[in-house]
Amino acid sequence: MKKSYLIIGLVVFLMAGCSQPYSAKPLSMVKIFDKRQHSALNTSEPSWQTEQQLRRLFLDEQYDKDPLGIIDDLYAKAYASHDKTLMRAVAELSLLNARKQYAKDRVLSTTLYINAAELTYDYLISDDAFASRNVLTPSYRFMAEIYNRSVSRLVEIRGKYEVPWPETLSGVIGDRSYEITIKKQGPFLWDPTLFDQLTPANQLQIKGLRNQYIAKGLGAPLVG
């Protein structure tokens, strides 16, 4: 009996020692699910996974001061180490900052969207990601959504230029440069100049139809 009391006393002591500044409280499943769904796709903040990644690398405070510099550094580390978790974080931060930069610098915003599209594309077509592609892989679906959002936003931004669809597009971020070739003709291709406007599907609200059908895929969902 004495031994049992000793063990119980030790457990209580450890719990008491951890009571500050740590705590735990029950939450409803709805609140937990809602909190876990927050990301750059639907808020102005990164997901909890990306925030955690920044903290693990001791870069959370530096990111607040120099987000573009941190994105550039993490981009290089992600490709050097082939770290899929890091690629996920950099892609999300690129998408988030592309949106924030749009009003101030449209060219930089475009380049950040390209950055996000490149990271997600390389992530999605990698051998291990391809082998595990299914609806039960949250990171794969998350990266697919970032890819779709980045590409559709790129098309939307280009449509606002006086000459929206030149033969090539270029951009620079950090020590990297991008050049994109635009193909307007070919099998299964639509010439973008045929449309007065191309709008991302996620920016449209459909009214008057009771039933709506949504299928998740890979590519830029646009309405023209």
mmCIF file of C-alpha atoms in Angstrom:
data_model
loop_
_atom_site.group_PDB
_atom_site.id
_atom_site.type_symbol
_atom_site.label_atom_id
_atom_site.label_comp_id
_atom_site.label_asym_id
_atom_site.label_seq_id
_atom_site.Cartn_x
_atom_site.Cartn_y
_atom_site.Cartn_z
ATOM 1 C CA MET A 1 0.000 0.000 0.000
ATOM 2 C CA LYS A 2 2.829 2.381 0.801
ATOM 3 C CA LYS A 3 4.282 1.840 -2.634
ATOM 4 C CA SER A 4 0.944 2.637 -4.252
ATOM 5 C CA TYR A 5 0.634 5.862 -2.289
ATOM 6 C CA LEU A 6 4.154 6.826 -3.305
ATOM 7 C CA ILE A 7 3.397 6.340 -7.001
ATOM 8 C CA ILE A 8 0.177 8.319 -6.787
ATOM 9 C CA GLY A 9 1.939 11.107 -4.957
ATOM 10 C CA LEU A 10 4.630 11.237 -7.631
ATOM 11 C CA VAL A 11 2.054 11.483 -10.428
ATOM 12 C CA VAL A 12 0.240 14.301 -8.671
ATOM 13 C CA PHE A 13 3.535 16.103 -8.170
ATOM 14 C CA LEU A 14 4.438 15.842 -11.856
ATOM 15 C CA MET A 15 1.032 17.065 -12.952
ATOM 16 C CA ALA A 16 1.251 19.961 -10.552
ATOM 17 C CA GLY A 17 4.709 20.798 -11.837
ATOM 18 C CA CYS A 18 3.370 20.984 -15.397
ATOM 19 C CA SER A 19 0.286 22.998 -14.561
ATOM 20 C CA GLN A 20 1.933 26.294 -15.547
ATOM 21 C CA PRO A 21 2.119 27.498 -18.275
ATOM 22 C CA TYR A 22 0.589 24.344 -19.801
ATOM 23 C CA SER A 23 -3.044 23.382 -19.627
ATOM 24 C CA ALA A 24 -5.570 21.137 -21.295
ATOM 25 C CA LYS A 25 -9.302 21.499 -21.684
ATOM 26 C CA PRO A 26 -11.938 19.569 -23.609
ATOM 27 C CA LEU A 27 -13.234 21.018 -26.869
ATOM 28 C CA SER A 28 -16.130 20.026 -29.055
ATOM 29 C CA MET A 29 -15.308 18.033 -32.162
ATOM 30 C CA VAL A 30 -16.790 20.811 -34.306
ATOM 31 C CA LYS A 31 -14.404 23.423 -32.877
ATOM 32 C CA ILE A 32 -11.411 21.120 -33.187
ATOM 33 C CA PHE A 33 -12.219 20.325 -36.816
ATOM 34 C CA ASP A 34 -12.812 23.994 -37.641
ATOM 35 C CA LYS A 35 -9.526 25.058 -36.080
ATOM 36 C CA ARG A 36 -7.578 22.359 -37.893
ATOM 37 C CA GLN A 37 -9.002 23.473 -41.253
ATOM 38 C CA HIS A 38 -7.663 27.043 -41.031
ATOM 39 C CA SER A 39 -4.905 27.695 -43.568
ATOM 40 C CA ALA A 40 -3.775 30.123 -46.260
ATOM 41 C CA LEU A 41 -6.522 28.671 -48.452
ATOM 42 C CA ASN A 42 -9.317 30.163 -46.355
ATOM 43 C CA THR A 43 -7.734 32.670 -43.932
ATOM 44 C CA SER A 44 -4.998 35.303 -43.855
ATOM 45 C CA GLU A 45 -2.807 33.098 -41.654
ATOM 46 C CA PRO A 46 -0.829 29.905 -42.306
ATOM 47 C CA SER A 47 -2.029 26.536 -41.063
ATOM 48 C CA TRP A 48 -1.026 25.232 -37.650
ATOM 49 C CA GLN A 49 1.342 22.760 -39.344
ATOM 50 C CA THR A 50 3.258 25.549 -41.082
ATOM 51 C CA GLU A 51 3.354 27.706 -37.952
ATOM 52 C CA GLN A 52 4.691 24.713 -36.050
ATOM 53 C CA GLN A 53 7.333 24.133 -38.711
ATOM 54 C CA LEU A 54 8.541 27.729 -38.337
ATOM 55 C CA ARG A 55 8.743 27.340 -34.559
ATOM 56 C CA ARG A 56 10.643 24.052 -34.834
ATOM 57 C CA LEU A 57 13.228 25.816 -36.998
ATOM 58 C CA PHE A 58 13.270 28.862 -34.668
ATOM 59 C CA LEU A 59 12.182 31.043 -37.592
ATOM 60 C CA ASP A 60 8.764 32.247 -36.442
ATOM 61 C CA GLU A 61 10.014 35.650 -35.267
ATOM 62 C CA GLN A 62 12.272 36.100 -38.295
ATOM 63 C CA TYR A 63 9.378 35.249 -40.588
ATOM 64 C CA ASP A 64 7.316 38.052 -39.054
ATOM 65 C CA LYS A 65 10.131 40.506 -39.869
ATOM 66 C CA ASP A 66 11.227 39.195 -43.276
ATOM 67 C CA PRO A 67 8.711 36.734 -44.765
ATOM 68 C CA LEU A 68 10.154 36.844 -48.287
ATOM 69 C CA GLY A 69 13.685 36.203 -47.057
ATOM 70 C CA ILE A 70 12.545 33.221 -44.988
ATOM 71 C CA ILE A 71 10.551 31.840 -47.922
ATOM 72 C CA ASP A 72 13.646 32.065 -50.129
ATOM 73 C CA ASP A 73 15.856 30.329 -47.538
ATOM 74 C CA LEU A 74 13.345 27.556 -46.831
ATOM 75 C CA TYR A 75 12.809 27.007 -50.557
ATOM 76 C CA ALA A 76 16.510 26.219 -50.972
ATOM 77 C CA LYS A 77 16.527 23.941 -47.913
ATOM 78 C CA ALA A 78 13.407 22.086 -49.045
ATOM 79 C CA TYR A 79 14.903 21.147 -52.412
ATOM 80 C CA ALA A 80 18.347 20.427 -50.982
ATOM 81 C CA SER A 81 16.935 18.031 -48.385
ATOM 82 C CA HIS A 82 13.922 16.759 -50.385
ATOM 83 C CA ASP A 83 11.900 17.471 -47.254
ATOM 84 C CA LYS A 84 8.216 17.136 -48.179
ATOM 85 C CA THR A 85 7.063 18.738 -44.927
ATOM 86 C CA LEU A 86 9.211 21.771 -45.653
ATOM 87 C CA MET A 87 7.937 21.950 -49.236
ATOM 88 C CA ARG A 88 4.398 22.023 -47.882
ATOM 89 C CA ALA A 89 5.228 24.904 -45.542
ATOM 90 C CA VAL A 90 7.034 26.982 -48.195
ATOM 91 C CA ALA A 91 4.247 26.458 -50.720
ATOM 92 C CA GLU A 92 1.638 27.673 -48.247
ATOM 93 C CA LEU A 93 3.722 30.692 -47.220
ATOM 94 C CA SER A 94 4.283 31.551 -50.900
ATOM 95 C CA LEU A 95 0.545 31.455 -51.572
ATOM 96 C CA LEU A 96 -0.192 33.552 -48.504
ATOM 97 C CA ASN A 97 2.374 36.237 -49.331
ATOM 98 C CA ALA A 98 1.418 36.296 -53.005
ATOM 99 C CA ARG A 99 -2.037 37.377 -51.905
ATOM 100 C CA LYS A 100 -0.642 39.965 -49.483
ATOM 101 C CA GLN A 101 1.739 41.443 -52.069
ATOM 102 C CA TYR A 102 -0.802 41.824 -54.865
ATOM 103 C CA ALA A 103 -1.911 45.373 -54.011
ATOM 104 C CA LYS A 104 1.678 46.620 -53.595
ATOM 105 C CA ASP A 105 3.609 44.713 -56.258
ATOM 106 C CA ARG A 106 1.712 42.729 -58.867
ATOM 107 C CA VAL A 107 4.888 41.354 -60.445
ATOM 108 C CA LEU A 108 6.179 40.052 -57.106
ATOM 109 C CA SER A 109 2.753 38.624 -56.337
ATOM 110 C CA THR A 110 2.748 36.788 -59.661
ATOM 111 C CA THR A 111 6.221 35.386 -59.005
ATOM 112 C CA LEU A 112 5.179 34.114 -55.571
ATOM 113 C CA TYR A 113 2.192 32.361 -57.121
ATOM 114 C CA ILE A 114 4.598 30.741 -59.586
ATOM 115 C CA ASN A 115 6.781 29.763 -56.632
ATOM 116 C CA ALA A 116 3.826 28.071 -54.934
ATOM 117 C CA ALA A 117 2.786 26.338 -58.153
ATOM 118 C CA GLU A 118 6.303 25.001 -58.723
ATOM 119 C CA LEU A 119 6.638 23.612 -55.202
ATOM 120 C CA THR A 120 3.248 21.948 -55.238
ATOM 121 C CA TYR A 121 3.747 20.521 -58.728
ATOM 122 C CA ASP A 122 7.078 18.953 -57.767
ATOM 123 C CA TYR A 123 5.526 17.635 -54.558
ATOM 124 C CA LEU A 124 2.528 16.133 -56.329
ATOM 125 C CA ILE A 125 4.406 14.347 -59.109
ATOM 126 C CA SER A 126 7.140 12.893 -56.887
ATOM 127 C CA ASP A 127 7.275 9.098 -56.862
ATOM 128 C CA ASP A 128 6.277 8.637 -53.227
ATOM 129 C CA ALA A 129 3.422 11.144 -53.445
ATOM 130 C CA PHE A 130 2.133 9.565 -56.651
ATOM 131 C CA ALA A 131 2.139 6.115 -55.091
ATOM 132 C CA SER A 132 0.083 7.268 -52.110
ATOM 133 C CA ARG A 133 -2.334 9.505 -53.999
ATOM 134 C CA ASN A 134 -5.776 9.087 -52.482
ATOM 135 C CA VAL A 135 -8.396 11.001 -50.545
ATOM 136 C CA LEU A 136 -6.948 9.737 -47.263
ATOM 137 C CA THR A 137 -3.711 11.693 -47.743
ATOM 138 C CA PRO A 138 -4.447 15.166 -46.318
ATOM 139 C CA SER A 139 -1.103 16.694 -47.320
ATOM 140 C CA TYR A 140 -1.519 15.575 -50.926
ATOM 141 C CA ARG A 141 -5.000 17.094 -51.159
ATOM 142 C CA PHE A 142 -3.794 20.268 -49.431
ATOM 143 C CA MET A 143 -0.954 20.703 -51.920
ATOM 144 C CA ALA A 144 -3.325 20.013 -54.800
ATOM 145 C CA GLU A 145 -5.585 22.811 -53.555
ATOM 146 C CA ILE A 146 -2.634 25.217 -53.311
ATOM 147 C CA TYR A 147 -1.596 24.282 -56.844
ATOM 148 C CA ASN A 148 -5.119 24.847 -58.156
ATOM 149 C CA ARG A 149 -5.449 28.161 -56.339
ATOM 150 C CA SER A 150 -2.034 29.412 -57.487
ATOM 151 C CA VAL A 151 -2.546 28.575 -61.153
ATOM 152 C CA SER A 152 -6.089 29.947 -61.300
ATOM 153 C CA ARG A 153 -4.951 33.158 -59.609
ATOM 154 C CA LEU A 154 -2.077 33.491 -62.081
ATOM 155 C CA VAL A 155 -4.520 33.267 -64.970
ATOM 156 C CA GLU A 156 -6.825 35.801 -63.347
ATOM 157 C CA ILE A 157 -3.998 38.291 -62.738
ATOM 158 C CA ARG A 158 -2.663 37.953 -66.272
ATOM 159 C CA GLY A 159 -6.119 38.652 -67.649
ATOM 160 C CA LYS A 160 -5.973 42.164 -66.176
ATOM 161 C CA TYR A 161 -2.879 43.191 -68.156
ATOM 162 C CA GLU A 162 -3.168 45.187 -71.367
ATOM 163 C CA VAL A 163 -1.372 42.360 -73.170
ATOM 164 C CA PRO A 164 -2.396 39.425 -70.988
ATOM 165 C CA TRP A 165 -1.089 36.481 -72.986
ATOM 166 C CA PRO A 166 2.383 37.027 -74.456
ATOM 167 C CA GLU A 167 4.445 34.094 -75.658
ATOM 168 C CA THR A 168 6.422 33.945 -72.396
ATOM 169 C CA LEU A 169 6.193 35.256 -68.834
ATOM 170 C CA SER A 170 9.176 35.799 -66.553
ATOM 171 C CA GLY A 171 9.799 36.693 -62.929
ATOM 172 C CA VAL A 172 12.534 36.802 -60.298
ATOM 173 C CA ILE A 173 12.463 35.955 -56.599
ATOM 174 C CA GLY A 174 15.660 35.791 -54.588
ATOM 175 C CA ASP A 175 18.374 34.302 -56.788
ATOM 176 C CA ARG A 176 15.902 32.346 -58.926
ATOM 177 C CA SER A 177 14.304 33.362 -62.201
ATOM 178 C CA TYR A 178 11.214 31.917 -63.853
ATOM 179 C CA GLU A 179 10.138 31.771 -67.463
ATOM 180 C CA ILE A 180 6.760 30.370 -68.484
ATOM 181 C CA THR A 181 5.831 29.556 -72.065
ATOM 182 C CA ILE A 182 2.156 30.041 -72.904
ATOM 183 C CA LYS A 183 0.736 27.559 -75.407
ATOM 184 C CA LYS A 184 -2.452 28.794 -77.049
ATOM 185 C CA GLN A 185 -3.029 26.028 -79.558
ATOM 186 C CA GLY A 186 -2.834 22.260 -79.495
ATOM 187 C CA PRO A 187 -4.816 19.165 -78.520
ATOM 188 C CA PHE A 188 -7.205 19.812 -75.624
ATOM 189 C CA LEU A 189 -6.018 23.430 -75.300
ATOM 190 C CA TRP A 190 -8.199 26.534 -75.182
ATOM 191 C CA ASP A 191 -6.817 29.815 -76.467
ATOM 192 C CA PRO A 192 -7.259 32.243 -73.520
ATOM 193 C CA THR A 193 -7.723 35.159 -75.922
ATOM 194 C CA LEU A 194 -11.099 33.671 -76.888
ATOM 195 C CA PHE A 195 -12.524 34.718 -73.519
ATOM 196 C CA ASP A 196 -13.405 38.222 -72.384
ATOM 197 C CA GLN A 197 -12.646 37.200 -68.814
ATOM 198 C CA LEU A 198 -11.479 34.146 -66.891
ATOM 199 C CA THR A 199 -12.581 33.957 -63.250
ATOM 200 C CA PRO A 200 -11.517 31.354 -60.650
ATOM 201 C CA ALA A 201 -14.483 29.136 -59.856
ATOM 202 C CA ASN A 202 -13.987 29.549 -56.106
ATOM 203 C CA GLN A 203 -14.782 33.271 -56.457
ATOM 204 C CA LEU A 204 -18.249 32.676 -57.885
ATOM 205 C CA GLN A 205 -21.452 32.119 -55.956
ATOM 206 C CA ILE A 206 -24.103 30.245 -57.870
ATOM 207 C CA LYS A 207 -27.717 31.120 -57.111
ATOM 208 C CA GLY A 208 -31.007 29.767 -58.404
ATOM 209 C CA LEU A 209 -29.923 26.130 -58.499
ATOM 210 C CA ARG A 210 -30.852 23.972 -55.536
ATOM 211 C CA ASN A 211 -28.364 21.206 -56.316
ATOM 212 C CA GLN A 212 -24.668 21.859 -56.811
ATOM 213 C CA TYR A 213 -22.042 19.274 -57.710
ATOM 214 C CA ILE A 214 -18.393 19.698 -56.769
ATOM 215 C CA ALA A 215 -15.571 17.378 -57.788
ATOM 216 C CA LYS A 216 -12.011 17.901 -56.584
ATOM 217 C CA GLY A 217 -9.325 17.575 -59.225
ATOM 218 C CA LEU A 218 -5.956 18.956 -60.255
ATOM 219 C CA GLY A 219 -5.675 22.094 -62.370
ATOM 220 C CA ALA A 220 -6.994 25.637 -62.514
ATOM 221 C CA PRO A 221 -10.808 25.659 -62.117
ATOM 222 C CA LEU A 222 -11.873 28.647 -64.231
ATOM 223 C CA VAL A 223 -15.105 30.051 -65.610
ATOM 224 C CA GLY A 224 -14.945 32.040 -68.855
#
